[in-house]
Amino acid sequence: MATVVLPETAEPTVTIGLSPGRIAWRRFKRNRTGVFCFFVSATFFIIAATAPLISLAYGKNAHERYGYRLLDASGYPPPPTGGMSPEFWLGIEPGLGRDVFMQLVFGIRTSLAIALIATVGLMLIGITVGIAAGYLGGRTDYWAGRVIDVLLAFPSQLMLIALVPVVDSMLVGPEEATPTWLRFATLCIVLTALGWAGSARILRSQVLSLREREFVEAAKVSGASPARIIFREILPNLWSPIIVLATWQLPILVGVEAGLGFLGVGLGPDVPDWGRMFLEGVQYYHLDFPYLLWPGLAMLIFIVCFNLMGDAIRDALDPKTKGL
Amino acid sequence: MRNRALAVLAAGALVLAGCAKGGGAPRSQATQPPPMPTATSESKVATIRVGGAADSQGPATEVSGAKRGGTITGLFSVGPAHLDPGQIYYSDQSQIAGLISRGLIGFKQQRDGNILIVGDLATDTGTSGDGGKTWTFTLKDGVKWEDGSPITSEDVKWSFERLYDPVINQGPTYVQQWLVGSKDYRAKYPGPYKGGEGLKTIETPDARTVVFHLDKQHGDFNMALGMPGYAIVPKKHTQDVKDEKNYDKRPHASGPYRIVKHTPDKSMEMERNPHWDAATDPIRNAYPDRWTFEFGVTVQQATDRFIADSGEDQYAVNIFGLGPERLPEVVADPELMKRAITGITPFTEYWAINTKRITDPKVREALIKAWPMGAIHKLAGGDMGFGYLGTTIMSPTGVGFRKFDVWGQLDKPDGDVEAARKLLAEAGEQNPTIVYAYANRPLQQKIAVLVQEALTKAGFTYVGKEIDANSWGDTIGQVDKAIDVHRSGWGADWPDGQTVLPPLFDGRLVADGASNYSNYDNPEVNKAIDEADKLATAEERGAAWSKIDEMIVKDAALIPGFYLTYIDMRGSKVWAEMDYYWGGTNLLTAYVNE
């Protein structure tokens, strides 16, 4: 990293007075890759959030089979572009004839929503359990550790495949369709419930080392309450691993959600789904490569950018990073 | 119900494939349906009828250009679980067993693709007395086992007697019931292995004549005997019931090939049976000198090897169909299509309408009118990748098949929303709710999208019920299921309507776990079924079954669906055609073509 030249006018005292957060922010801003990736990732979230508006502007929705007439006798769009045209920007979905661009936009919305909710959920549980186990130690730590062991040994995809039909039959009457929100909730809850163990274990080990540090002992000696020690002394030191874990979890969950959609326990075929699109593309790629390309490319860009952004944030938060 | 090997299962599967081949070849010229190899081009099907004594004489009609000699390799995804004729029921086992074992009756595919039911070991298709209660068969002169000893009426009698022993438990069970007049046939006769007398209802007046006395009239008895499960075994080699496991792996041959070596689920080798006389066999051409089989090659691996066509694979065939992932690539390539084997199968798909819940025929009719047949057809892979649009219950490969289109499904394959709306108005139903159940598999889920769209447009209230694929069979088999419409499939055991219509639509057979998925009970149809079953000749029966077929379709007890097709490939140095009876690659007429 280039040497930082401070403006002549800046007083040295100003630099010294910067809070760790501001230092991190400055560091992050200087990491061009990080900033670029931040904007790309943000674009994905904006696309997801404004999907209905995009649909309005584009003039098509995700469920109507606009391009059905253009498919050939065995359900393939015209080669070699997969039916790409000014009318269908990214082509036509083979088999059903829906618009690929709209499928992708709404699919990103579905996948990101589930991944985001599950990431927030599992990080909250992970942080709580991790800190509790690490700080309290003893019996709490032992039992939390065993629960984590069990969860880590659990094949979560298999669990979902087994669980979704059970939840459906428990909560949905035999003559009702499973509402989309129920599937959505089931997926979020199960992904959260089965996914927090890894983060909890990592955070616990961090807390274990922090617990013995002087500043924590000092706080204890000065009579601080456990709540204050946890929230004011330990938690601020955990932000860096928490952010790294979260930025690492989210793309993984996008992938997991994709797999579930394909295994038949996702959101059903009438709800556009990024992951299912990609996996279906694999089936059609021999003759309709664009149908694999667009969701694949979008997923690749998103996961790489999101991970790089996470890296940049970690670097910015790490006091050992060179530079200001 | 026969199992359509693995093709149907595989169609729903997805296998991650290797490197991408962008763009793809132009496919427009190749997506036309293959010409149907039949004399009756109007009905687009191969017909089946009963042949006479002259048709039953060997040798089999030569395939023009065929040569003798060489070795053909089978690249099969699974090995035959059974080869003892008594244990054989599924198509894949039956096709392999056809090379080794012979029965009294067989199905002879003619050069034009039409099928004749002929005497195989018997001189003709049998003589029936008492309107189909007594059946007499005469064995051909000169038919021998692989050790050179003659096949006698004693062997025939024995072959049926041993089916009563509990050790034989995988094959068909029809004839056993007819011979003793009881569904619980093992209680009536314990089989020959425990000592005691033989079965009195089979007589052997001399070494070449067998007489069967049945419980009642069975005009299609000879067709039932065509099932490979009723092929004949040698008495002297199957005397010891403890030896059954070994015999099941290496049966004694009466057909053109005998097994040299068989490692179950791994490989098998067969060589010519020197005592098989082509002059006695009207069905099997048996051109190659040897067969080798490689088991455990998935359909996709097999397809990739056919596409690559290198080395030994140039001499290969398969009976399990193309890997669905490769289907479009093969169909798009005229060079590969030259080595394709395609045609119609005896399997059908349809949608059962639960007549217990939807009692108003007008509403059922509206469902049929609204159904998006054309879109489903396209989605599933079209004529070549899936099947032809069907309008009947019986497959075109059933005897007596007659084409009719009661609901005009062929004219308006994408449904007739107006007509459906009108019917609903006539029925006085405001947006009736339809619970549509489907398995949670990609293809079925996408079909559900089409169904939802079509039914909603027509004024139904659609409720989609996704069911875990593992409990699918149990769920739809319940009489009191909370389902209005669901897909189903069927394959006839032999080409008589008796193996199709009664199991699916006889009201007296409505029961949990039974196959009357429509819960259909119409006294008129029940009566007609009884009457049809009393008829003696295949043609009379066929015509009667076809009438019942139309009655049921007119009553809108189902949404007729598709006649499924088969597509597969062969190596460049082997020739093979479609087997219209089994719905696979014909092993009996294949030859090495160098």
Coordinates of C-alpha atoms in Angstrom, one line a residue, chain A residues 63-65 68-77 79-81 93-96 98 161 164-165 168-169 172-178 183 261-270 276 279-292, chain B residues 11-27 31 324-326 328-329 331-332 357 372 374-379 381-383 414 433 435 438 440-442 445-450 452-453 457 462-466 468 482:
Chain A
H63 CA -44.8 -16.0 -14.3
E64 CA -46.4 -15.4 -17.7
R65 CA -45.2 -17.7 -20.5
Y68 CA -44.0 -20.2 -25.2
R69 CA -45.0 -19.9 -28.9
L70 CA -41.3 -19.5 -29.8
L71 CA -40.3 -22.8 -28.3
D72 CA -39.7 -25.8 -30.7
A73 CA -41.5 -29.1 -30.5
S74 CA -39.4 -30.4 -27.7
G75 CA -39.5 -27.2 -25.7
Y76 CA -36.3 -25.5 -26.7
P77 CA -35.9 -21.8 -27.5
P79 CA -30.7 -21.5 -30.9
P80 CA -27.9 -20.4 -30.4
T81 CA -28.9 -17.4 -28.2
E93 CA -36.8 -20.3 -20.4
P94 CA -36.8 -23.8 -22.0
G95 CA -39.9 -25.9 -21.4
L96 CA -42.2 -23.3 -20.0
R98 CA -41.1 -17.6 -19.3
I161 CA -35.7 -32.9 2.8
V164 CA -40.3 -30.0 4.9
P165 CA -43.0 -32.6 4.1
D168 CA -46.3 -29.2 5.5
S169 CA -48.5 -32.0 6.7
V172 CA -51.4 -27.4 6.1
G173 CA -54.8 -28.9 5.8
P174 CA -55.0 -31.8 3.3
E175 CA -57.1 -29.8 0.9
E176 CA -55.0 -26.6 1.0
A177 CA -52.0 -25.7 -0.9
T178 CA -48.8 -25.0 1.1
R183 CA -42.2 -22.6 2.8
G261 CA -35.0 -25.7 -4.6
F262 CA -33.8 -28.4 -6.9
L263 CA -34.3 -31.2 -4.5
G264 CA -38.0 -30.4 -4.4
V265 CA -38.1 -28.8 -0.9
G266 CA -37.5 -25.2 -2.0
L267 CA -40.2 -22.7 -2.9
G268 CA -41.9 -24.5 -5.7
P269 CA -41.6 -23.9 -9.4
D270 CA -44.1 -21.0 -9.5
R276 CA -33.0 -23.7 -9.3
L279 CA -29.2 -26.1 -11.7
E280 CA -31.8 -26.5 -14.4
G281 CA -29.5 -24.7 -16.8
V282 CA -27.1 -27.6 -16.3
Q283 CA -29.8 -29.9 -17.8
Y284 CA -30.3 -27.7 -20.9
Y285 CA -26.8 -26.4 -21.5
H286 CA -26.0 -28.6 -24.4
L287 CA -28.4 -26.8 -26.6
D288 CA -29.3 -23.7 -24.6
F289 CA -26.1 -22.5 -23.1
P290 CA -27.4 -18.9 -22.3
Y291 CA -30.0 -20.4 -19.9
L292 CA -27.1 -21.7 -17.8
Chain B
A11 CA -36.2 -38.5 -16.7
G12 CA -36.7 -36.7 -13.5
A13 CA -33.1 -36.9 -12.4
L14 CA -30.3 -34.5 -13.1
V15 CA -26.7 -35.4 -13.3
L16 CA -24.0 -32.7 -13.4
A17 CA -22.4 -32.9 -16.7
G18 CA -18.9 -32.2 -18.0
C19 CA -17.7 -29.3 -20.1
A20 CA -20.1 -27.1 -21.9
K21 CA -20.7 -27.0 -25.6
G22 CA -22.0 -23.6 -26.3
G23 CA -24.6 -22.7 -28.8
G24 CA -25.4 -26.1 -30.2
A25 CA -26.2 -27.4 -33.6
P26 CA -29.3 -26.3 -35.5
R27 CA -32.0 -28.7 -34.4
T31 CA -37.1 -32.3 -34.2
P324 CA -32.3 -37.5 -20.6
E325 CA -29.5 -34.9 -20.3
R326 CA -28.1 -36.0 -23.6
P328 CA -31.5 -32.9 -27.0
E329 CA -27.9 -33.2 -28.2
V331 CA -31.9 -35.4 -31.4
A332 CA -30.2 -32.3 -32.8
R357 CA -65.0 -36.2 -5.1
P372 CA -52.9 -28.0 -21.2
G374 CA -49.9 -29.4 -25.7
A375 CA -47.8 -27.4 -23.3
I376 CA -47.1 -30.4 -21.1
H377 CA -46.1 -32.4 -24.2
K378 CA -43.6 -29.7 -25.2
L379 CA -42.3 -29.3 -21.6
G381 CA -39.7 -33.4 -24.4
G382 CA -42.2 -33.7 -27.3
D383 CA -42.9 -36.8 -29.4
D414 CA -53.7 -26.4 -25.6
T433 CA -61.9 -26.1 -6.1
V435 CA -56.8 -30.2 -5.6
Y438 CA -47.9 -33.9 -7.8
N440 CA -41.9 -33.0 -5.7
R441 CA -39.8 -33.8 -8.8
P442 CA -38.6 -31.0 -11.2
Q445 CA -43.4 -29.4 -10.4
K446 CA -43.2 -27.6 -13.8
I447 CA -46.2 -29.5 -15.1
A448 CA -48.0 -28.2 -12.0
V449 CA -47.2 -24.6 -13.1
L450 CA -48.9 -25.3 -16.4
Q452 CA -52.3 -24.1 -12.4
E453 CA -52.3 -21.6 -15.2
K457 CA -57.9 -19.4 -16.7
Y462 CA -56.6 -24.4 -8.2
V463 CA -55.0 -25.9 -5.1
G464 CA -51.6 -27.5 -5.7
K465 CA -50.6 -30.3 -3.4
E466 CA -47.0 -31.2 -3.5
D468 CA -42.9 -36.1 -1.3
A482 CA -58.0 -35.5 -0.5

